[in-house]
CSV table of C-alpha atoms in Angstrom, one decimal:
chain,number,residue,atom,x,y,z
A,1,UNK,CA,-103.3,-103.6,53.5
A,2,UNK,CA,-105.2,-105.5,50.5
A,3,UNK,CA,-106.1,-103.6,47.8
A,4,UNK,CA,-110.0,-102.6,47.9
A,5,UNK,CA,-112.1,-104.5,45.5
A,6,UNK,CA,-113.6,-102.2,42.6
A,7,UNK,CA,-117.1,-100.9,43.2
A,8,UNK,CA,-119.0,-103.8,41.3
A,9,UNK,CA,-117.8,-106.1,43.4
A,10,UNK,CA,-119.3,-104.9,46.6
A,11,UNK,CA,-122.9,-104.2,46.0
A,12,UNK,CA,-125.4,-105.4,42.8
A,13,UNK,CA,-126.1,-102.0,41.1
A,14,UNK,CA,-124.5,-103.3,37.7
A,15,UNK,CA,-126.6,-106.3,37.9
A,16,UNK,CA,-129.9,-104.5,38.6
A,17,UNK,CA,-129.3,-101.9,35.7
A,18,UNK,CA,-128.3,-104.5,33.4
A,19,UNK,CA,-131.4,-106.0,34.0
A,20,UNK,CA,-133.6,-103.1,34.2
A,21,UNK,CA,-131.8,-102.4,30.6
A,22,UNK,CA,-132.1,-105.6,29.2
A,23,UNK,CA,-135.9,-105.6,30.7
A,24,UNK,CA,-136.5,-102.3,28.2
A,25,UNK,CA,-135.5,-103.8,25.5
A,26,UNK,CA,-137.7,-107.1,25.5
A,27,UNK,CA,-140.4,-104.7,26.7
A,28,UNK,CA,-140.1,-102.8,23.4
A,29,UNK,CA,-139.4,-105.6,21.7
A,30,UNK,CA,-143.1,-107.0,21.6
A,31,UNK,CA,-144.6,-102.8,20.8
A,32,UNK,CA,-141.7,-103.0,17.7
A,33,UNK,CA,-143.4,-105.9,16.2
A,34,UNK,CA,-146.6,-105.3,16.6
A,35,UNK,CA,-147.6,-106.9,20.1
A,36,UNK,CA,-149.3,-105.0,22.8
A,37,UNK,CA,-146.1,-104.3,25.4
A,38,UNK,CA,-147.1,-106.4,28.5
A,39,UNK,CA,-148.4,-103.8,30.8
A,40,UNK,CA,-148.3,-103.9,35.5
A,41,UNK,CA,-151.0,-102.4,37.1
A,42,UNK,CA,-152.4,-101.2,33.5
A,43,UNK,CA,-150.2,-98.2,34.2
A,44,UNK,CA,-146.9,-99.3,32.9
A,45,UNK,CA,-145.3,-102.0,30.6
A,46,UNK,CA,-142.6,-103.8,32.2
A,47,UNK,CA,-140.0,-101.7,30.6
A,48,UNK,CA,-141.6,-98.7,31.9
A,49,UNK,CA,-141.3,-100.2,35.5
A,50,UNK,CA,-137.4,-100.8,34.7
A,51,UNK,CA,-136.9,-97.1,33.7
A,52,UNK,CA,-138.4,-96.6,37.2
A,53,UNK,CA,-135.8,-98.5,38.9
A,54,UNK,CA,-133.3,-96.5,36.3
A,55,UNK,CA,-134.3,-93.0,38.2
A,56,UNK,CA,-134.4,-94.5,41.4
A,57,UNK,CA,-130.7,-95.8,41.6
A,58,UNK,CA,-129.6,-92.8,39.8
A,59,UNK,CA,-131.1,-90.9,42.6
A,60,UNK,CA,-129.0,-92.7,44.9
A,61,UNK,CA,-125.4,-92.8,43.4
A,62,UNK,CA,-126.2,-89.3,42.0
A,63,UNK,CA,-126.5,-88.0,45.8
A,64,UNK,CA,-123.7,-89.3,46.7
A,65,UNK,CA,-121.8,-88.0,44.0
A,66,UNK,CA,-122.8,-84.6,45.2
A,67,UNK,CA,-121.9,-85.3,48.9
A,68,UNK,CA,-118.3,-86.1,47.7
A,69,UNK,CA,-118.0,-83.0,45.8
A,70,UNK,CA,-120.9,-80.6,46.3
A,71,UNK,CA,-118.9,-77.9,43.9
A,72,UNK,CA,-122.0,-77.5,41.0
A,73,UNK,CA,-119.9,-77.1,38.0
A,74,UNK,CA,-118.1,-79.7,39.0
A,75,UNK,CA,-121.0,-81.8,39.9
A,76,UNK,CA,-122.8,-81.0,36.5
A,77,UNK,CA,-119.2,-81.9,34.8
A,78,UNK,CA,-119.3,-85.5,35.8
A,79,UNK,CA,-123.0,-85.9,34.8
A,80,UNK,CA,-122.0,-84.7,31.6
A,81,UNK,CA,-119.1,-87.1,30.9
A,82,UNK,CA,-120.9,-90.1,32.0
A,83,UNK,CA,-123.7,-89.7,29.5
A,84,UNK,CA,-122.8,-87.3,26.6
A,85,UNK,CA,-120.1,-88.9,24.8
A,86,UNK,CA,-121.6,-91.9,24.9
A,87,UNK,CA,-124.6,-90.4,23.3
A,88,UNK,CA,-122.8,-88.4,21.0
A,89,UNK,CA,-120.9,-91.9,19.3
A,90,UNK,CA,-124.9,-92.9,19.5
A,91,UNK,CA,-126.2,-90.4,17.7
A,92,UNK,CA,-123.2,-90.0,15.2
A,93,UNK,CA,-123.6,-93.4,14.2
A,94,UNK,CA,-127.0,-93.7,13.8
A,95,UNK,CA,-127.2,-90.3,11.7
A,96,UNK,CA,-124.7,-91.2,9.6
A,97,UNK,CA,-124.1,-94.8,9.0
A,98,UNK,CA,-127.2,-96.6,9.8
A,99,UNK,CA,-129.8,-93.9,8.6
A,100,UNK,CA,-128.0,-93.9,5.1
A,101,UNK,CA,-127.7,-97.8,5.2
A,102,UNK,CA,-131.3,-98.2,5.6
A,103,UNK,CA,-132.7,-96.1,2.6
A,104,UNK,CA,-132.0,-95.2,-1.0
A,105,UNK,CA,-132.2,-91.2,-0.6
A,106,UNK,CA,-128.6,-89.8,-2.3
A,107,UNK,CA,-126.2,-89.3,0.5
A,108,UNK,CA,-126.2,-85.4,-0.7
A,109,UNK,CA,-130.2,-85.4,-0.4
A,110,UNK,CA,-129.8,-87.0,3.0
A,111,UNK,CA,-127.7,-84.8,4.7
A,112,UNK,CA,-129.2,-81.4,3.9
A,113,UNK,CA,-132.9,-82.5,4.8
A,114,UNK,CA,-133.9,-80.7,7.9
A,115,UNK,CA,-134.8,-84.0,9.2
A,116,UNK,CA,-130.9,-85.0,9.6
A,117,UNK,CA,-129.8,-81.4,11.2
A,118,UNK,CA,-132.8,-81.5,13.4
A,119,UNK,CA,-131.7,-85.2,14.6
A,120,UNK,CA,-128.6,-83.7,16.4
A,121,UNK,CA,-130.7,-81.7,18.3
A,122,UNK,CA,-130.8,-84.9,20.7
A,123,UNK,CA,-127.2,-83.8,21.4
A,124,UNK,CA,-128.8,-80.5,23.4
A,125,UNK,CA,-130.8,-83.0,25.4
A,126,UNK,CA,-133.8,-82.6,23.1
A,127,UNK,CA,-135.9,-85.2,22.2
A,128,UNK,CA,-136.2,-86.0,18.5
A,129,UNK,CA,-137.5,-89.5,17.1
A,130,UNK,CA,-136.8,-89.3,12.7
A,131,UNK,CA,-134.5,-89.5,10.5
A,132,UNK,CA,-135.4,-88.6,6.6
A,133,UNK,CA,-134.9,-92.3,5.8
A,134,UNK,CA,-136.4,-95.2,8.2
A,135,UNK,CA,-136.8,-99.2,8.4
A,136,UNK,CA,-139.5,-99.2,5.8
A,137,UNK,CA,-142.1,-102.3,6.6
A,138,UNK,CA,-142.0,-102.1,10.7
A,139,UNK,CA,-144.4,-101.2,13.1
A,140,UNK,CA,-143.2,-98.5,14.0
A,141,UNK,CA,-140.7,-97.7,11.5
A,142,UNK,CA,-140.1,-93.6,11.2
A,143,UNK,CA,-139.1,-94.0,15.0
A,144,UNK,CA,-135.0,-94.6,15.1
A,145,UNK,CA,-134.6,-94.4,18.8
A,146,UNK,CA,-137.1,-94.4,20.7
A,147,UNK,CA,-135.5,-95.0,24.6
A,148,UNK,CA,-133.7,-91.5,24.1
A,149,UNK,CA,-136.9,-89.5,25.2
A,150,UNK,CA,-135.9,-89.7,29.0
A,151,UNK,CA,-132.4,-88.6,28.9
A,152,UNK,CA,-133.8,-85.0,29.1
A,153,UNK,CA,-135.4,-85.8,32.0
A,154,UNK,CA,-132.2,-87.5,33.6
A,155,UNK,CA,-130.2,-84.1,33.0
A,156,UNK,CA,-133.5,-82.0,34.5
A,157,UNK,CA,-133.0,-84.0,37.9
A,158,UNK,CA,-129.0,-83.5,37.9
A,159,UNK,CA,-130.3,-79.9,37.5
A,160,UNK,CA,-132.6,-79.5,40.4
A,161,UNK,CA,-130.1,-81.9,42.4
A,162,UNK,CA,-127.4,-79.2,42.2
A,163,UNK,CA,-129.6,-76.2,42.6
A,164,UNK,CA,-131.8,-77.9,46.0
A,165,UNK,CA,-127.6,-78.9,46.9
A,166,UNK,CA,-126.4,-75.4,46.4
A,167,UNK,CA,-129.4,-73.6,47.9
A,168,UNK,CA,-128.4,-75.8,51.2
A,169,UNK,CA,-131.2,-78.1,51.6
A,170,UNK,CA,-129.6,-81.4,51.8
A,171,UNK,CA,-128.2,-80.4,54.5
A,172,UNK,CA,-129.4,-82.6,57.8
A,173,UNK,CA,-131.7,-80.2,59.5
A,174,UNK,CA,-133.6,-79.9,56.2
A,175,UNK,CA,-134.0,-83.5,55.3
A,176,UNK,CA,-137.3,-84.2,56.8
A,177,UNK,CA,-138.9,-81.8,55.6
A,178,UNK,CA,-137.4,-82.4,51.9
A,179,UNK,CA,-139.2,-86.2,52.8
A,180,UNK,CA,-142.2,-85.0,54.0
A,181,UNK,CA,-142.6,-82.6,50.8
A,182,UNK,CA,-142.2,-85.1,48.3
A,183,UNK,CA,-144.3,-87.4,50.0
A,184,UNK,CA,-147.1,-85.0,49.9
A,185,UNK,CA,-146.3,-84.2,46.0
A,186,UNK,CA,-146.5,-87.7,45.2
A,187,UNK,CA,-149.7,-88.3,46.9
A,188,UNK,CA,-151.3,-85.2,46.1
A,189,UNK,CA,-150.5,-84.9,42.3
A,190,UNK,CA,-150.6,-88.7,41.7
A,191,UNK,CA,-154.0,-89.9,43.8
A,192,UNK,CA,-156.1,-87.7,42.1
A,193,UNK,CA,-157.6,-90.3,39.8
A,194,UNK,CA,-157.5,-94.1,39.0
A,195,UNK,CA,-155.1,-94.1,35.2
A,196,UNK,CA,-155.4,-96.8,33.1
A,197,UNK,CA,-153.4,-98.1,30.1
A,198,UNK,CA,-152.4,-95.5,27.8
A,199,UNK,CA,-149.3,-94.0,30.1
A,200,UNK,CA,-147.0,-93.1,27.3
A,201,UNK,CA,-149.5,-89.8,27.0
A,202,UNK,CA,-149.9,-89.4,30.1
A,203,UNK,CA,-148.5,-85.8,31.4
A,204,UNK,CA,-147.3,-87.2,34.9
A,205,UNK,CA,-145.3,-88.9,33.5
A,206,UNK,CA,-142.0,-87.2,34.1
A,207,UNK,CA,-143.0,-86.4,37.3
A,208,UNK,CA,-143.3,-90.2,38.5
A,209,UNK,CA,-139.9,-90.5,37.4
A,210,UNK,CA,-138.3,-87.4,38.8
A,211,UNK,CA,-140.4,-88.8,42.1
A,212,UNK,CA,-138.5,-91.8,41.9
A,213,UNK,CA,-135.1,-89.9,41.8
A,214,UNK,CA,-136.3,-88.1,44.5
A,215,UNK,CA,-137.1,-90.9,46.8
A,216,UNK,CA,-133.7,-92.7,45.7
A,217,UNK,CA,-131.4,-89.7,46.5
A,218,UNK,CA,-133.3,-89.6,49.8
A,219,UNK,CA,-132.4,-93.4,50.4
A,220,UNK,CA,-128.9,-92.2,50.3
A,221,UNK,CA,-129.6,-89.5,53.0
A,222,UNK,CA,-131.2,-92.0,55.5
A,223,UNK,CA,-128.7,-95.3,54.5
A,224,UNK,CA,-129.0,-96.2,57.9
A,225,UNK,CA,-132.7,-97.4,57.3
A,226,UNK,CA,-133.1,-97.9,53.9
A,227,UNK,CA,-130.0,-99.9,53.1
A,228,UNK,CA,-128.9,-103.4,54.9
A,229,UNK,CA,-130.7,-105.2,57.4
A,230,UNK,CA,-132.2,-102.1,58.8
A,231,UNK,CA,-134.2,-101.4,55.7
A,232,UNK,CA,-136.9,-104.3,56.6
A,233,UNK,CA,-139.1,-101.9,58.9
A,234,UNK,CA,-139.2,-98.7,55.8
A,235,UNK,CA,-139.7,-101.6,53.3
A,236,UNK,CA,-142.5,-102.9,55.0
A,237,UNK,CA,-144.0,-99.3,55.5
A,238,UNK,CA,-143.2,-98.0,52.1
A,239,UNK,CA,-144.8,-101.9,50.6
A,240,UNK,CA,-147.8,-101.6,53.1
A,241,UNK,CA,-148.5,-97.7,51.7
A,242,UNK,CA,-148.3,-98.7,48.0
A,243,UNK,CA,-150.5,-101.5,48.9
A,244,UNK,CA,-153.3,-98.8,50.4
A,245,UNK,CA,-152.5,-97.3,46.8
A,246,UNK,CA,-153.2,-100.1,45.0
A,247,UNK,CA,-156.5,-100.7,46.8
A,248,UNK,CA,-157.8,-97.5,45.9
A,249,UNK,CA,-156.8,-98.1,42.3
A,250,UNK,CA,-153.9,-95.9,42.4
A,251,UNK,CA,-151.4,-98.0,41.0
A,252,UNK,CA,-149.1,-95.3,39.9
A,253,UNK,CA,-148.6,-94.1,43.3
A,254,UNK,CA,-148.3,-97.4,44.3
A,255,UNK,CA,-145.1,-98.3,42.5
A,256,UNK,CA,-143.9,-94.9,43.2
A,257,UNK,CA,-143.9,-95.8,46.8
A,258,UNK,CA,-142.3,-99.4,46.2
A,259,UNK,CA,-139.9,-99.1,43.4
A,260,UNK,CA,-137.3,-96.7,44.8
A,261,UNK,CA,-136.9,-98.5,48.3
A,262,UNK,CA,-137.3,-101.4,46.9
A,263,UNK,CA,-134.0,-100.9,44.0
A,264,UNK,CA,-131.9,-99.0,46.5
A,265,UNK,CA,-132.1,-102.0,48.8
A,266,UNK,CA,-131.0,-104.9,46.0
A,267,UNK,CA,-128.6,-102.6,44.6
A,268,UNK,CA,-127.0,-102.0,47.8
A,269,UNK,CA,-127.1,-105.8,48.7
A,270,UNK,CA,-124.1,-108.0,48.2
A,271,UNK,CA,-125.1,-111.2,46.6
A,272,UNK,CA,-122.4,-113.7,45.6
A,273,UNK,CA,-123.1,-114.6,42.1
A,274,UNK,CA,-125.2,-111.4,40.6
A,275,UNK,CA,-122.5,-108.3,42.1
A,276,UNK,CA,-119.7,-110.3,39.3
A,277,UNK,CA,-122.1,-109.8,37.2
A,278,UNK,CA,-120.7,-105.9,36.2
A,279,UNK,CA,-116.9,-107.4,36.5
A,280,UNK,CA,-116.5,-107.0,32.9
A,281,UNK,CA,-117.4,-103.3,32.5
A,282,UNK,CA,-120.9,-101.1,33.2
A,283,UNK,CA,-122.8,-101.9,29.8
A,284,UNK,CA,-126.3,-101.1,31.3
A,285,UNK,CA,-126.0,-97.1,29.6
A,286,UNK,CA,-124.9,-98.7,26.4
A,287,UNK,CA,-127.8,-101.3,26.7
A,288,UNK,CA,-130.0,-98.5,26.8
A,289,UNK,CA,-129.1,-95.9,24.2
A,290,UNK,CA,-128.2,-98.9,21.2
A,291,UNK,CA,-131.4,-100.9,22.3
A,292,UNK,CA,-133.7,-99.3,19.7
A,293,UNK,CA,-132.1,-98.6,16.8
A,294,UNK,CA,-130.5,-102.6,16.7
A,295,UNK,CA,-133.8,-104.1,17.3
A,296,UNK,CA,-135.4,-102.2,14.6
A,297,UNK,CA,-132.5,-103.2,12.1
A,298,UNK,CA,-132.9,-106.7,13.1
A,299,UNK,CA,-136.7,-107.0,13.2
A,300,UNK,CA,-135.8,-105.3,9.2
A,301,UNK,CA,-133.3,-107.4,8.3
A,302,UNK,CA,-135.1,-110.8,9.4
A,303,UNK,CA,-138.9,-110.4,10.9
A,304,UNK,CA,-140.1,-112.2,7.6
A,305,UNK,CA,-137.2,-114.7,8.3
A,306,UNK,CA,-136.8,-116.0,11.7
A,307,UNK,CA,-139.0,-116.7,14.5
A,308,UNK,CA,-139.8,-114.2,17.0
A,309,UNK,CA,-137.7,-115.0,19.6
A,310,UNK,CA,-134.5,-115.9,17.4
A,311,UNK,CA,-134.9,-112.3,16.1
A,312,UNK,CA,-134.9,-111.3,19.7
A,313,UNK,CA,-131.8,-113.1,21.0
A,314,UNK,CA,-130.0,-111.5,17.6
A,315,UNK,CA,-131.2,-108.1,18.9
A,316,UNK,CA,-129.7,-108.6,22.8
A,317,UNK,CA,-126.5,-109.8,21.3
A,318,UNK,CA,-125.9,-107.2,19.0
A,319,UNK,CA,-126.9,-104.4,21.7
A,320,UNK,CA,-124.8,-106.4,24.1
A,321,UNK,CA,-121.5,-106.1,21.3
A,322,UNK,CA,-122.2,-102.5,21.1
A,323,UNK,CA,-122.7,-101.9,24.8
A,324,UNK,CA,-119.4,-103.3,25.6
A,325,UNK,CA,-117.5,-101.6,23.0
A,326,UNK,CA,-119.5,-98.6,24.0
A,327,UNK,CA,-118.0,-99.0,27.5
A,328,UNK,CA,-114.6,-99.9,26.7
A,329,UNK,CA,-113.9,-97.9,23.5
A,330,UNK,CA,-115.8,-94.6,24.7
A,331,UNK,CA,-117.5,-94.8,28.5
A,332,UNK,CA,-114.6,-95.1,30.9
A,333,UNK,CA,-111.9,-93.3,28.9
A,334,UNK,CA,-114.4,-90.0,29.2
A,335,UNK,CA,-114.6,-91.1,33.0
A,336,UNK,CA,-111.0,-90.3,33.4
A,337,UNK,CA,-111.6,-86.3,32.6
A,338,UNK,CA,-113.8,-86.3,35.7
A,339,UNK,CA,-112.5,-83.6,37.7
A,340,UNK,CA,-111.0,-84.8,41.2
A,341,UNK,CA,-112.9,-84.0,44.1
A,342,UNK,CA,-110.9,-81.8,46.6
A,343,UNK,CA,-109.9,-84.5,49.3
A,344,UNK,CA,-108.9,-86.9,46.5
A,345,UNK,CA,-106.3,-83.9,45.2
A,346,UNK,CA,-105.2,-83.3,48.8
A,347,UNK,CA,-104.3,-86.8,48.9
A,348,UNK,CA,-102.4,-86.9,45.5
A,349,UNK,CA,-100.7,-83.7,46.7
A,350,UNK,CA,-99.5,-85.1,50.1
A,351,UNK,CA,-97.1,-87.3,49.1
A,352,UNK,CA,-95.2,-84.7,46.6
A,353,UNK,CA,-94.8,-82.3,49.5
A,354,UNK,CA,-93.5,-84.6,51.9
């Protein structure tokens, strides 16, 4: 038999993260310098909309994960390897060679401000924004990285994932009723109230994103009908819904009831040209977490040098360099500690006992 083709070439999830990814980071690009981020539905900036699409996809691949090994702590162990080292290198890096390179503080000054301990922090999945030094003369220059703040959240649905898995409620008998109650979450916490502009204080905020998760790992529970040609008639339903939404000004609710759907059912698609687009390596996570801190050092180095946009296209190369070496230097070598789910090890075994 052929060999099989590696996941990217079967379906467009690498495409559609690499865009949501590279869709964050011109959407912070215009807040960095001083522009108002271009907001949909005056709910969410367009890079807002893409971490949406982040949670929802995750939802999907992450239940899957868990069907082929629904062990917790070994569940919870691959969650951890495909985003903490990469974050640690992140973090390491930015504490100590691009915070020093940036200010004039004495390196021995530097490292024993609170400011620098408490940075690490991020490391325990807590979200801290400052370093002692910053990019003195930008908009928002005390802010290092700013995309970090909803990794916690990330690691608080693998949580809740594990514990609904262990408790037994993914099993089939409970699945409807798992539907039915997130449905009624997300219209009865989000309906509430028209929001307007101003969603980076708003306290839902986590939840719509957790929502999302919830509605994509439930897209892998029903892929009959939410995946393929058999998706059309929940599409429509889930499109018509957030349309009633948007009519009644509840536009948050609305793209809570179209993104999820909508992401599973391009990332599961096989389009000719955009599933090569990962063939090279998953960069979207390293897109992500070196975003921030490169298009504040470039917007430094050169915002009183070069137009806008060339200052941008130096930004998404730079990330890009980083987020491949991210990938290829730190990403997939932690991916080979993953521990093997059971029927994989049976199979290894076979042969050595025959």
């Amino acid at each position: 038999m052929p060999p099989a083709l590696p996941a990217h070439r079967l379906n467009n999830f690498d495409a559609v993260r690499m865009v949501a990814a590279l869709t964050v980071l011109v959407s912070h690009q215009f807040s960095l310098t001083g522009h108002g981020e271009a907001g949909l539905f005056e709910v969410h900036s367009w890079g807002g909309v893409a971490v949406l699409v982040f949670f929802s996809i995750s939802g999907f691949l992450v239940a899957q994960s868990w069907d082929n090994d629904p062990r917790p702590h070994a569940f919870m162990a691959r969650r951890l390897l495909r985003v903490w080292p990469a974050l640690a290198v992140a973090v390491v890096l930015t504490a100590c060679v691009l915070g020093p390179l940036i200010g004039s503080m004495p390196w021995r000054d530097y490292v024993h401000d609170p400011l620098f301990r408490r940075y690490f922090k991020i490391l325990r999945f807590s979200n801290q924004l400052f370093l002692p030094t910053g990019f003195e003369g930008n908009v928002l220059g005390r802010v290092i990285n700013g995309s970090l703040w909803t990794i916690p959240i990330e690691m608080k649905c693998y949580v809740a994932l594990a514990v609904v898995g262990a408790l037994g409620l993914l099993r089939p008998r409970w699945r409807p009723l798992l539907a039915v109650l997130l449905v009624a979450v997300a219209v009865g916490y989000l309906w509430p109230a028209p929001w307007r502009y101003g969603w980076i204080v708003r306290r839902d905020m986590p939840l719509e994103f957790m929502l999302c998760f919830a509605f994509g790992m439930l897209c892998h529970y029903h892929r009959p009908r939410t995946t393929g040609p058999g998706a059309w008639p929940l599409l429509a339903a889930a499109w018509g819904a957030g349309a009633v939404a948007y009519a009644a000004h509840q536009q948050v609710l609305a793209l809570v009831l179209w993104v999820p759907l909508t992401a599973v059912w391009v990332g599961t698609s096989s389009w000719p040209v955009v599933r090569r687009l990962g063939r090279f390596g998953d960069v979207s996570y390293g897109l992500y977490i070196y975003a921030f801190p490169t298009q504040q050092l470039m917007i430094w180095l050169y915002k009183d040098r070069l137009p806008w946009g060339a200052v941008l296209l130096l930004a998404i190369a730079g990330t890009m360099a980083l987020a491949f070496a991210s990938w290829h230097g730190v990403e997939k070598h932690a991916l080979r500690w993953k521990p093997r789910t059971p029927r994989r090890a049976a199979a290894e075994k076979a042969p050595a006992l025959a």
